[in-house]
C-alpha cells in the first residue's frame, strides 16, 4: 500500500480570489505582515502498490484531481508499513 | 520574507464526503486500486520575517485558517531569497 500526497495549486498568474479573501481576513485580525496568500488543495490517497504507480497518479491528476488549464499539481509517494 | 506552506486536513475519524466523492469518481474512471481519499487544504503564505513567526502562524491557523474542532494543521517555513 502507498500513501500519495497530492498538492494542487493555481498556476502562476491565475487570479486567486479565495487567497485574497484569506489575506484580507488575516489583515482584519491584525496579522499585518502577510504579503500574499495562495489557496490550493491537498489530498491524501491510499493506493494499492503497482509497478507504474507514478503513471497512474499522473493520470488521476490529469483526468480528475487537477484542472490542467488553471492548476499545477505535484505529489509524493510514501510506502505504508 | 518567508514562504509558509500550510497543510490542513480533517482529523482522524471525521467523515470526509468530499474524499468519498473523489474516490468514487476515480473508481468510475477505472482506477481500481484507490482504497481511501482524504481531501484537505493547502495554502502558501508570503509573510514578512519576524522573530516569533512560528507563534504568528499558529495563531493564524487557530483563528482563521483551520477549524480546530474538525481539522488538524501543519506547516513548513522557508526563507525566500
PDB file of C-alpha atoms in Angstrom:
ATOM      1  CA  UNK A   1       0.000   0.000   0.000  1.00  0.00           C
ATOM      2  CA  UNK A   2       1.212   3.526  -0.789  1.00  0.00           C
ATOM      3  CA  UNK A   3       0.243   6.911   0.645  1.00  0.00           C
ATOM      4  CA  UNK A   4       0.226   9.526  -2.109  1.00  0.00           C
ATOM      5  CA  UNK A   5       0.203  13.187  -1.044  1.00  0.00           C
ATOM      6  CA  UNK A   6      -1.062  15.425  -3.836  1.00  0.00           C
ATOM      7  CA  UNK A   7      -0.626  19.231  -3.809  1.00  0.00           C
ATOM      8  CA  UNK A   8      -2.750  21.206  -6.234  1.00  0.00           C
ATOM      9  CA  UNK A   9      -2.084  24.922  -6.684  1.00  0.00           C
ATOM     10  CA  UNK A  10      -3.261  27.607  -9.035  1.00  0.00           C
ATOM     11  CA  UNK A  11      -0.855  28.369 -11.875  1.00  0.00           C
ATOM     12  CA  UNK A  12       1.278  31.491 -11.633  1.00  0.00           C
ATOM     13  CA  UNK A  13      -0.733  34.497 -12.867  1.00  0.00           C
ATOM     14  CA  UNK A  14      -4.143  32.926 -12.267  1.00  0.00           C
ATOM     15  CA  UNK A  15      -6.232  35.212 -10.049  1.00  0.00           C
ATOM     16  CA  UNK A  16      -6.886  33.741  -6.595  1.00  0.00           C
ATOM     17  CA  UNK A  17      -9.976  35.426  -5.088  1.00  0.00           C
ATOM     18  CA  UNK A  18     -10.017  32.890  -2.270  1.00  0.00           C
ATOM     19  CA  UNK A  19      -6.423  33.729  -1.431  1.00  0.00           C
ATOM     20  CA  UNK A  20      -7.250  37.444  -1.474  1.00  0.00           C
ATOM     21  CA  UNK A  21     -10.198  36.845   0.875  1.00  0.00           C
ATOM     22  CA  UNK A  22      -7.995  34.926   3.315  1.00  0.00           C
ATOM     23  CA  UNK A  23      -5.355  37.653   3.135  1.00  0.00           C
ATOM     24  CA  UNK A  24      -7.923  40.380   3.879  1.00  0.00           C
ATOM     25  CA  UNK A  25      -9.319  38.392   6.790  1.00  0.00           C
ATOM     26  CA  UNK A  26      -5.844  37.891   8.250  1.00  0.00           C
ATOM     27  CA  UNK A  27      -5.216  41.639   7.971  1.00  0.00           C
ATOM     28  CA  UNK A  28      -8.500  42.388   9.744  1.00  0.00           C
ATOM     29  CA  UNK A  29      -7.326  40.029  12.503  1.00  0.00           C
ATOM     30  CA  UNK A  30      -4.252  42.314  12.854  1.00  0.00           C
ATOM     31  CA  UNK A  31      -1.764  39.981  11.111  1.00  0.00           C
ATOM     32  CA  UNK A  32      -0.129  42.808   9.216  1.00  0.00           C
ATOM     33  CA  UNK A  33       2.906  41.039   7.742  1.00  0.00           C
ATOM     34  CA  UNK A  34       1.010  38.838   5.255  1.00  0.00           C
ATOM     35  CA  UNK A  35       2.035  39.883   1.718  1.00  0.00           C
ATOM     36  CA  UNK A  36       0.324  37.156  -0.347  1.00  0.00           C
ATOM     37  CA  UNK A  37      -1.860  34.070   0.121  1.00  0.00           C
ATOM     38  CA  UNK A  38      -2.460  31.296  -2.430  1.00  0.00           C
ATOM     39  CA  UNK A  39      -5.063  28.671  -1.616  1.00  0.00           C
ATOM     40  CA  UNK A  40      -4.937  25.176  -3.116  1.00  0.00           C
ATOM     41  CA  UNK A  41      -5.969  21.596  -2.445  1.00  0.00           C
ATOM     42  CA  UNK A  42      -4.167  18.869  -0.547  1.00  0.00           C
ATOM     43  CA  UNK A  43      -5.198  15.228  -0.920  1.00  0.00           C
ATOM     44  CA  UNK A  44      -4.013  12.029   0.683  1.00  0.00           C
ATOM     45  CA  UNK A  45      -4.702   8.872  -1.309  1.00  0.00           C
ATOM     46  CA  UNK A  46      -4.136   5.322  -0.112  1.00  0.00           C
ATOM     47  CA  UNK A  47      -3.383   3.311  -3.239  1.00  0.00           C
ATOM     48  CA  UNK A  48      -2.532  -0.347  -3.765  1.00  0.00           C
ATOM     49  CA  UNK A  49       1.031  -0.769  -4.898  1.00  0.00           C
ATOM     50  CA  UNK A  50       1.557  -1.181  -8.630  1.00  0.00           C
ATOM     51  CA  UNK A  51       4.666  -1.141 -10.810  1.00  0.00           C
ATOM     52  CA  UNK A  52       3.756   2.085 -12.660  1.00  0.00           C
ATOM     53  CA  UNK A  53       2.106   3.958  -9.776  1.00  0.00           C
ATOM     54  CA  UNK A  54       3.660   7.249 -10.924  1.00  0.00           C
ATOM     55  CA  UNK A  55       1.954   6.986 -14.287  1.00  0.00           C
ATOM     56  CA  UNK A  56      -1.324   6.116 -12.539  1.00  0.00           C
ATOM     57  CA  UNK A  57      -1.155   9.132 -10.227  1.00  0.00           C
ATOM     58  CA  UNK A  58      -0.332  11.424 -13.145  1.00  0.00           C
ATOM     59  CA  UNK A  59      -3.415  10.138 -14.958  1.00  0.00           C
ATOM     60  CA  UNK A  60      -5.584  10.637 -11.858  1.00  0.00           C
ATOM     61  CA  UNK A  61      -4.371  14.236 -11.616  1.00  0.00           C
ATOM     62  CA  UNK A  62      -4.773  14.936 -15.331  1.00  0.00           C
ATOM     63  CA  UNK A  63      -8.229  13.350 -15.552  1.00  0.00           C
ATOM     64  CA  UNK A  64      -9.816  14.378 -12.260  1.00  0.00           C
ATOM     65  CA  UNK A  65      -7.870  15.815  -9.356  1.00  0.00           C
ATOM     66  CA  UNK A  66      -6.426  18.920 -11.034  1.00  0.00           C
ATOM     67  CA  UNK A  67      -7.772  21.269 -13.691  1.00  0.00           C
ATOM     68  CA  UNK A  68      -4.895  21.342 -16.198  1.00  0.00           C
ATOM     69  CA  UNK A  69      -5.957  24.747 -17.546  1.00  0.00           C
ATOM     70  CA  UNK A  70      -5.507  26.699 -14.306  1.00  0.00           C
ATOM     71  CA  UNK A  71      -3.860  24.327 -11.847  1.00  0.00           C
ATOM     72  CA  UNK A  72      -0.465  22.711 -11.318  1.00  0.00           C
ATOM     73  CA  UNK A  73      -0.002  19.557  -9.274  1.00  0.00           C
ATOM     74  CA  UNK A  74       2.833  17.777  -7.519  1.00  0.00           C
ATOM     75  CA  UNK A  75       2.878  14.688  -5.344  1.00  0.00           C
ATOM     76  CA  UNK A  76       4.967  12.483  -3.105  1.00  0.00           C
ATOM     77  CA  UNK A  77       4.610   8.716  -2.721  1.00  0.00           C
ATOM     78  CA  UNK A  78       5.339   7.029   0.598  1.00  0.00           C
ATOM     79  CA  UNK A  79       5.338   3.362   1.493  1.00  0.00           C
ATOM     80  CA  UNK A  80       2.808   2.491   4.194  1.00  0.00           C
ATOM     81  CA  UNK A  81       4.181  -0.171   6.576  1.00  0.00           C
TER      82      UNK A  81
ATOM     83  CA  UNK B   1      10.384  37.328   3.603  1.00  0.00           C
ATOM     84  CA  UNK B   2       9.238  33.810   4.425  1.00  0.00           C
ATOM     85  CA  UNK B   3       7.132  31.318   2.464  1.00  0.00           C
ATOM     86  CA  UNK B   4       4.881  29.366   4.807  1.00  0.00           C
ATOM     87  CA  UNK B   5       3.263  26.197   3.452  1.00  0.00           C
ATOM     88  CA  UNK B   6       0.205  25.216   5.484  1.00  0.00           C
ATOM     89  CA  UNK B   7      -1.448  21.779   5.237  1.00  0.00           C
ATOM     90  CA  UNK B   8      -4.941  21.453   6.683  1.00  0.00           C
ATOM     91  CA  UNK B   9      -6.513  18.014   6.966  1.00  0.00           C
ATOM     92  CA  UNK B  10      -9.612  16.594   8.567  1.00  0.00           C
ATOM     93  CA  UNK B  11      -8.998  14.936  11.936  1.00  0.00           C
ATOM     94  CA  UNK B  12      -8.910  11.140  12.103  1.00  0.00           C
ATOM     95  CA  UNK B  13     -12.472   9.791  12.352  1.00  0.00           C
ATOM     96  CA  UNK B  14     -14.140  12.862  10.842  1.00  0.00           C
ATOM     97  CA  UNK B  15     -16.288  11.833   7.882  1.00  0.00           C
ATOM     98  CA  UNK B  16     -14.958  13.103   4.554  1.00  0.00           C
ATOM     99  CA  UNK B  17     -17.808  13.172   1.998  1.00  0.00           C
ATOM    100  CA  UNK B  18     -15.612  15.083  -0.447  1.00  0.00           C
ATOM    101  CA  UNK B  19     -12.960  12.396  -0.183  1.00  0.00           C
ATOM    102  CA  UNK B  20     -15.587   9.695  -0.744  1.00  0.00           C
ATOM    103  CA  UNK B  21     -16.856  11.545  -3.838  1.00  0.00           C
ATOM    104  CA  UNK B  22     -13.329  11.769  -5.275  1.00  0.00           C
ATOM    105  CA  UNK B  23     -12.750   8.083  -4.525  1.00  0.00           C
ATOM    106  CA  UNK B  24     -15.982   7.081  -6.281  1.00  0.00           C
ATOM    107  CA  UNK B  25     -15.109   9.237  -9.281  1.00  0.00           C
ATOM    108  CA  UNK B  26     -11.642   7.682  -9.521  1.00  0.00           C
ATOM    109  CA  UNK B  27     -13.225   4.224  -9.413  1.00  0.00           C
ATOM    110  CA  UNK B  28     -15.648   5.151 -12.194  1.00  0.00           C
ATOM    111  CA  UNK B  29     -12.600   6.264 -14.219  1.00  0.00           C
ATOM    112  CA  UNK B  30     -11.289   2.682 -13.777  1.00  0.00           C
ATOM    113  CA  UNK B  31      -8.644   3.486 -11.144  1.00  0.00           C
ATOM    114  CA  UNK B  32      -9.414   0.400  -9.104  1.00  0.00           C
ATOM    115  CA  UNK B  33      -6.555   0.453  -6.594  1.00  0.00           C
ATOM    116  CA  UNK B  34      -7.673   3.536  -4.622  1.00  0.00           C
ATOM    117  CA  UNK B  35      -8.544   2.432  -1.073  1.00  0.00           C
ATOM    118  CA  UNK B  36      -9.103   5.838   0.598  1.00  0.00           C
ATOM    119  CA  UNK B  37      -9.050   9.551  -0.233  1.00  0.00           C
ATOM    120  CA  UNK B  38      -8.866  12.431   2.235  1.00  0.00           C
ATOM    121  CA  UNK B  39      -9.269  15.964   0.896  1.00  0.00           C
ATOM    122  CA  UNK B  40      -7.807  18.982   2.671  1.00  0.00           C
ATOM    123  CA  UNK B  41      -6.499  22.492   2.059  1.00  0.00           C
ATOM    124  CA  UNK B  42      -3.048  23.661   1.090  1.00  0.00           C
ATOM    125  CA  UNK B  43      -2.037  27.313   1.447  1.00  0.00           C
ATOM    126  CA  UNK B  44       1.087  29.238   0.611  1.00  0.00           C
ATOM    127  CA  UNK B  45       1.581  32.454   2.569  1.00  0.00           C
ATOM    128  CA  UNK B  46       4.281  35.034   1.943  1.00  0.00           C
ATOM    129  CA  UNK B  47       4.965  36.644   5.321  1.00  0.00           C
ATOM    130  CA  UNK B  48       7.389  39.338   6.417  1.00  0.00           C
ATOM    131  CA  UNK B  49      10.072  37.921   8.643  1.00  0.00           C
ATOM    132  CA  UNK B  50       9.536  38.330  12.382  1.00  0.00           C
ATOM    133  CA  UNK B  51      11.263  36.839  15.428  1.00  0.00           C
ATOM    134  CA  UNK B  52       8.266  34.773  16.567  1.00  0.00           C
ATOM    135  CA  UNK B  53       6.884  33.794  13.175  1.00  0.00           C
ATOM    136  CA  UNK B  54       6.013  30.297  14.429  1.00  0.00           C
ATOM    137  CA  UNK B  55       3.742  31.732  17.088  1.00  0.00           C
ATOM    138  CA  UNK B  56       2.169  34.037  14.500  1.00  0.00           C
ATOM    139  CA  UNK B  57       1.443  31.181  12.077  1.00  0.00           C
ATOM    140  CA  UNK B  58      -0.034  29.079  14.879  1.00  0.00           C
ATOM    141  CA  UNK B  59      -2.353  31.966  15.738  1.00  0.00           C
ATOM    142  CA  UNK B  60      -3.350  32.400  12.077  1.00  0.00           C
ATOM    143  CA  UNK B  61      -4.227  28.700  11.894  1.00  0.00           C
ATOM    144  CA  UNK B  62      -6.081  28.669  15.210  1.00  0.00           C
ATOM    145  CA  UNK B  63      -8.031  31.856  14.483  1.00  0.00           C
ATOM    146  CA  UNK B  64      -8.806  31.519  10.783  1.00  0.00           C
ATOM    147  CA  UNK B  65      -7.109  29.013   8.522  1.00  0.00           C
ATOM    148  CA  UNK B  66      -8.139  25.781  10.266  1.00  0.00           C
ATOM    149  CA  UNK B  67     -11.271  24.753  12.143  1.00  0.00           C
ATOM    150  CA  UNK B  68      -9.830  23.396  15.417  1.00  0.00           C
ATOM    151  CA  UNK B  69     -12.894  21.218  16.034  1.00  0.00           C
ATOM    152  CA  UNK B  70     -12.559  19.035  12.933  1.00  0.00           C
ATOM    153  CA  UNK B  71      -9.224  19.932  11.350  1.00  0.00           C
ATOM    154  CA  UNK B  72      -5.537  19.454  12.068  1.00  0.00           C
ATOM    155  CA  UNK B  73      -2.845  21.682  10.594  1.00  0.00           C
ATOM    156  CA  UNK B  74       0.874  21.518   9.975  1.00  0.00           C
ATOM    157  CA  UNK B  75       3.235  23.907   8.224  1.00  0.00           C
ATOM    158  CA  UNK B  76       6.753  24.453   6.968  1.00  0.00           C
ATOM    159  CA  UNK B  77       8.566  27.800   6.841  1.00  0.00           C
ATOM    160  CA  UNK B  78      11.081  28.526   4.089  1.00  0.00           C
ATOM    161  CA  UNK B  79      13.301  31.536   3.588  1.00  0.00           C
ATOM    162  CA  UNK B  80      12.590  33.362   0.324  1.00  0.00           C
ATOM    163  CA  UNK B  81      15.818  34.642  -1.267  1.00  0.00           C
TER     164      UNK B  81
END
